[in-house]
mmCIF file of C-alpha atoms in Angstrom:
data_model
loop_
_atom_site.group_PDB
_atom_site.id
_atom_site.type_symbol
_atom_site.label_atom_id
_atom_site.label_comp_id
_atom_site.label_asym_id
_atom_site.label_seq_id
_atom_site.Cartn_x
_atom_site.Cartn_y
_atom_site.Cartn_z
ATOM 1 C CA MET A 1 151.022 142.177 126.942
ATOM 2 C CA SER A 2 148.581 139.995 128.695
ATOM 3 C CA LYS A 3 148.712 136.191 128.536
ATOM 4 C CA GLY A 4 145.402 136.033 126.559
ATOM 5 C CA THR A 5 146.767 138.432 123.853
ATOM 6 C CA ILE A 6 149.909 136.372 123.465
ATOM 7 C CA ILE A 7 147.883 133.153 123.143
ATOM 8 C CA ALA A 8 145.589 134.861 120.516
ATOM 9 C CA LEU A 9 148.632 136.099 118.525
ATOM 10 C CA VAL A 10 150.226 132.627 118.626
ATOM 11 C CA VAL A 11 146.991 130.990 117.491
ATOM 12 C CA ALA A 12 146.608 133.552 114.666
ATOM 13 C CA ALA A 13 150.156 132.989 113.579
ATOM 14 C CA VAL A 14 149.693 129.279 113.543
ATOM 15 C CA LEU A 15 146.524 129.628 111.501
ATOM 16 C CA VAL A 16 148.145 131.961 109.008
ATOM 17 C CA PHE A 17 151.156 129.660 108.557
ATOM 18 C CA TRP A 18 148.807 126.684 108.161
ATOM 19 C CA GLY A 19 146.811 128.543 105.572
ATOM 20 C CA ILE A 20 149.991 129.444 103.725
ATOM 21 C CA GLY A 21 151.135 125.816 103.834
ATOM 22 C CA VAL A 22 147.801 124.521 102.520
ATOM 23 C CA ARG A 23 147.723 127.098 99.763
ATOM 24 C CA ASN A 24 151.248 126.266 98.714
ATOM 25 C CA GLY A 25 150.441 122.559 98.788
ATOM 26 C CA MET A 26 147.528 123.177 96.463
ATOM 27 C CA ALA A 27 149.662 125.334 94.150
ATOM 28 C CA THR A 28 152.222 122.509 93.999
ATOM 29 C CA SER A 29 149.551 119.974 93.211
ATOM 30 C CA GLU A 30 148.113 122.262 90.529
ATOM 31 C CA GLN A 31 151.602 122.310 88.952
ATOM 32 C CA ASP A 32 151.688 118.502 89.048
ATOM 33 C CA VAL A 33 148.372 118.481 87.201
ATOM 34 C CA GLU A 34 149.734 120.833 84.577
ATOM 35 C CA ALA A 35 152.893 118.791 84.134
ATOM 36 C CA SER A 36 150.751 115.600 83.903
ATOM 37 C CA TRP A 37 148.575 117.311 81.259
ATOM 38 C CA ALA A 38 151.655 118.319 79.259
ATOM 39 C CA LYS A 39 152.583 114.612 79.072
ATOM 40 C CA VAL A 40 149.141 113.697 77.918
ATOM 41 C CA GLN A 41 149.391 116.401 75.111
ATOM 42 C CA THR A 42 152.807 115.089 74.128
ATOM 43 C CA ALA A 43 151.417 111.608 73.759
ATOM 44 C CA TYR A 44 148.492 112.800 71.623
ATOM 45 C CA GLN A 45 150.876 114.976 69.536
ATOM 46 C CA ARG A 46 153.061 111.944 68.758
ATOM 47 C CA ARG A 47 149.982 110.122 67.430
ATOM 48 C CA ALA A 48 148.982 113.235 65.349
ATOM 49 C CA ASP A 49 152.584 113.302 64.023
ATOM 50 C CA LEU A 50 152.426 109.671 63.013
ATOM 51 C CA ILE A 51 149.180 109.878 61.044
ATOM 52 C CA PRO A 52 150.478 111.740 57.971
ATOM 53 C CA ASN A 53 153.178 109.004 57.480
ATOM 54 C CA LEU A 54 150.526 106.332 57.866
ATOM 55 C CA VAL A 55 148.203 108.046 55.475
ATOM 56 C CA LYS A 56 150.960 108.429 52.866
ATOM 57 C CA THR A 57 151.892 104.751 53.175
ATOM 58 C CA VAL A 58 148.250 103.699 52.715
ATOM 59 C CA GLN A 59 147.714 106.048 49.744
ATOM 60 C CA GLY A 60 150.525 104.149 47.961
ATOM 61 C CA VAL A 61 148.221 101.139 47.789
ATOM 62 C CA ALA A 62 146.012 101.294 44.727
ATOM 63 C CA ASN A 63 142.201 101.393 45.126
ATOM 64 C CA PHE A 64 142.329 102.032 48.866
ATOM 65 C CA GLU A 65 138.999 103.402 50.221
ATOM 66 C CA LYS A 66 139.339 107.208 49.915
ATOM 67 C CA SER A 67 136.563 107.848 52.342
ATOM 68 C CA THR A 68 138.449 106.108 55.095
ATOM 69 C CA LEU A 69 141.535 108.218 54.421
ATOM 70 C CA THR A 70 139.388 111.361 54.310
ATOM 71 C CA ASP A 71 137.842 110.502 57.714
ATOM 72 C CA VAL A 72 141.309 109.975 59.249
ATOM 73 C CA ILE A 73 142.607 113.254 57.795
ATOM 74 C CA SER A 74 139.576 115.348 58.937
ATOM 75 C CA ALA A 75 139.482 113.655 62.333
ATOM 76 C CA ARG A 76 143.219 114.530 62.776
ATOM 77 C CA ALA A 77 142.550 118.119 61.760
ATOM 78 C CA SER A 78 139.636 118.379 64.214
ATOM 79 C CA ALA A 79 141.583 116.791 67.050
ATOM 80 C CA THR A 80 144.590 119.012 66.606
ATOM 81 C CA GLN A 81 142.431 122.175 66.402
ATOM 82 C CA ILE A 82 141.115 121.701 69.990
ATOM 83 C CA LYS A 83 143.651 123.330 72.302
ATOM 84 C CA LEU A 84 143.092 122.799 76.013
ATOM 85 C CA ASP A 85 145.164 124.934 78.378
ATOM 86 C CA ALA A 86 146.250 123.343 81.601
ATOM 87 C CA SER A 87 144.744 126.144 83.557
ATOM 88 C CA ASP A 88 141.305 125.398 82.172
ATOM 89 C CA LEU A 89 140.786 121.712 82.679
ATOM 90 C CA SER A 90 137.154 121.837 83.533
ATOM 91 C CA PRO A 91 134.947 118.776 83.002
ATOM 92 C CA GLU A 92 133.186 120.459 80.120
ATOM 93 C CA ASN A 93 136.489 121.332 78.272
ATOM 94 C CA MET A 94 137.850 117.804 79.038
ATOM 95 C CA LYS A 95 134.847 116.368 77.389
ATOM 96 C CA LYS A 96 135.317 118.428 74.199
ATOM 97 C CA PHE A 97 138.895 117.441 73.980
ATOM 98 C CA GLN A 98 138.003 113.815 74.590
ATOM 99 C CA ASP A 99 135.310 113.816 71.975
ATOM 100 C CA ALA A 100 137.756 115.047 69.359
ATOM 101 C CA GLN A 101 140.353 112.519 70.313
ATOM 102 C CA SER A 102 137.713 109.756 70.276
ATOM 103 C CA GLN A 103 136.723 110.692 66.713
ATOM 104 C CA LEU A 104 140.364 110.312 65.664
ATOM 105 C CA SER A 105 140.717 106.994 67.540
ATOM 106 C CA GLY A 106 137.660 105.730 65.771
ATOM 107 C CA ALA A 107 138.913 106.836 62.295
ATOM 108 C CA LEU A 108 142.231 105.135 63.000
ATOM 109 C CA SER A 109 140.543 101.839 64.031
ATOM 110 C CA ARG A 110 138.479 101.933 60.868
ATOM 111 C CA LEU A 111 141.652 102.512 58.770
ATOM 112 C CA MET A 112 143.350 99.573 60.419
ATOM 113 C CA ALA A 113 140.325 97.393 59.943
ATOM 114 C CA VAL A 114 140.050 98.290 56.255
ATOM 115 C CA ALA A 115 143.896 97.753 55.914
ATOM 116 C CA GLU A 116 143.257 94.064 56.774
ATOM 117 C CA ASN A 117 141.670 93.642 53.293
ATOM 118 C CA TYR A 118 144.908 94.738 51.535
ATOM 119 C CA PRO A 119 147.581 92.044 51.843
ATOM 120 C CA THR A 120 150.079 94.205 49.857
ATOM 121 C CA LEU A 121 149.662 96.963 52.365
ATOM 122 C CA LYS A 122 150.038 94.735 55.380
ATOM 123 C CA ALA A 123 153.178 93.233 53.784
ATOM 124 C CA THR A 124 154.973 96.564 53.495
ATOM 125 C CA GLU A 125 157.638 97.115 56.110
ATOM 126 C CA ASN A 126 156.772 100.806 56.444
ATOM 127 C CA PHE A 127 153.199 100.082 57.233
ATOM 128 C CA SER A 128 154.025 97.476 59.728
ATOM 129 C CA GLU A 129 156.460 99.814 61.486
ATOM 130 C CA LEU A 130 153.984 102.623 61.581
ATOM 131 C CA GLN A 131 151.253 100.265 62.932
ATOM 132 C CA ALA A 132 153.558 99.115 65.625
ATOM 133 C CA GLN A 133 154.472 102.747 66.519
ATOM 134 C CA LEU A 134 150.851 103.701 66.559
ATOM 135 C CA GLU A 135 149.985 100.790 68.937
ATOM 136 C CA GLY A 136 152.883 101.888 71.202
ATOM 137 C CA THR A 137 151.630 105.487 71.120
ATOM 138 C CA GLU A 138 148.109 104.483 71.977
ATOM 139 C CA ASN A 139 149.431 102.556 74.937
ATOM 140 C CA ARG A 140 151.481 105.619 76.056
ATOM 141 C CA ILE A 141 148.360 107.756 75.692
ATOM 142 C CA LYS A 142 146.501 105.338 77.988
ATOM 143 C CA GLU A 143 149.317 105.380 80.544
ATOM 144 C CA GLU A 144 149.589 109.233 80.533
ATOM 145 C CA ARG A 145 145.788 109.586 80.790
ATOM 146 C CA ASP A 146 145.819 107.224 83.872
ATOM 147 C CA ARG A 147 148.645 109.156 85.497
ATOM 148 C CA PHE A 148 146.792 112.379 84.714
ATOM 149 C CA ASN A 149 143.688 111.146 86.421
ATOM 150 C CA ASP A 150 145.652 110.073 89.458
ATOM 151 C CA THR A 151 147.235 113.557 89.629
ATOM 152 C CA VAL A 152 143.843 115.233 89.275
ATOM 153 C CA LYS A 153 142.389 112.962 92.006
ATOM 154 C CA GLU A 154 145.150 114.113 94.482
ATOM 155 C CA PHE A 155 144.540 117.843 93.574
ATOM 156 C CA ASN A 156 140.768 117.528 93.726
ATOM 157 C CA ASN A 157 140.995 115.756 97.187
ATOM 158 C CA LYS A 158 142.975 118.706 98.426
ATOM 159 C CA VAL A 159 140.583 121.277 96.980
ATOM 160 C CA VAL A 160 137.348 119.744 98.262
ATOM 161 C CA THR A 161 138.269 118.476 101.789
ATOM 162 C CA PHE A 162 137.469 120.572 104.764
ATOM 163 C CA PRO A 163 139.147 122.815 105.884
ATOM 164 C CA ASN A 164 141.340 123.042 102.803
ATOM 165 C CA SER A 165 138.278 123.852 100.773
ATOM 166 C CA LEU A 166 138.117 127.176 102.613
ATOM 167 C CA ILE A 167 141.658 128.076 101.540
ATOM 168 C CA ALA A 168 140.887 126.779 97.962
ATOM 169 C CA GLY A 169 137.873 129.076 97.750
ATOM 170 C CA PHE A 170 139.864 132.014 98.847
ATOM 171 C CA SER A 171 142.799 131.246 96.538
ATOM 172 C CA GLY A 172 140.701 130.484 93.414
ATOM 173 C CA PHE A 173 141.464 126.798 93.199
ATOM 174 C CA SER A 174 138.746 124.635 91.771
ATOM 175 C CA LYS A 175 138.301 120.983 90.846
ATOM 176 C CA LYS A 176 139.838 119.732 87.578
ATOM 177 C CA GLY A 177 138.197 117.400 85.116
ATOM 178 C CA TYR A 178 139.059 113.742 84.570
ATOM 179 C CA PHE A 179 139.459 111.732 81.440
ATOM 180 C CA GLU A 180 136.486 109.396 81.334
ATOM 181 C CA ALA A 181 135.718 106.365 79.212
ATOM 182 C CA ASP A 182 133.763 106.921 76.031
ATOM 183 C CA ALA A 183 130.135 106.003 76.198
ATOM 184 C CA SER A 184 130.767 103.304 73.607
ATOM 185 C CA ALA A 185 133.341 101.618 75.889
ATOM 186 C CA GLN A 186 130.463 100.772 78.275
ATOM 187 C CA LYS A 187 129.168 98.075 75.921
ATOM 188 C CA ALA A 188 131.356 95.045 75.404
ATOM 189 C CA PRO A 189 131.907 94.226 71.688
ATOM 190 C CA SER A 190 130.235 91.080 70.375
ATOM 191 C CA VAL A 191 132.461 88.424 68.944
ATOM 192 C CA ASP A 192 131.152 85.869 66.491
ATOM 193 C CA PHE A 193 133.367 83.057 65.340
ATOM 194 C CA SER A 194 130.553 81.144 63.573
ATOM 195 C CA LYS A 195 131.434 82.628 60.113
#
């Protein structure tokens, strides 16, 4: 074998091993995204599991606004119907999932605001515990969403940077979607203490 053939074979072997390493790195990063997504789903599931107990506690208070409870129940049903598989975290699917979760968050916020008008409800230990658990769960959801976005960023960086993008294209890896702030979060709430 000539010297040129040996060099060509060595270069080809190095490129093949490099490509395998890059592809395996992307596969590992994709698994990290899927694991992170599972944690997000677990946090949302915890919130969904708390809602029936919260609704039952609130229903125990006479004359509570039925429309608010109905909104919470229907928003929960809608949010739990949207199933998003970790292998299909496209920006479009992430938006659908986020929209359903945002509806539920809004309905829960209205429930808590209306509950302020019911001192007997606020005084019950069960309601206070559920409210504290719900607040803790919302904080967990935020933390898991932040971790998920960090994991997706790492994965997307591997997929879009050259020359990794060549291996990503051959291997079927594509960018994942991020959690984004709701459009309503862009506007700061107004606070009026004059009343």
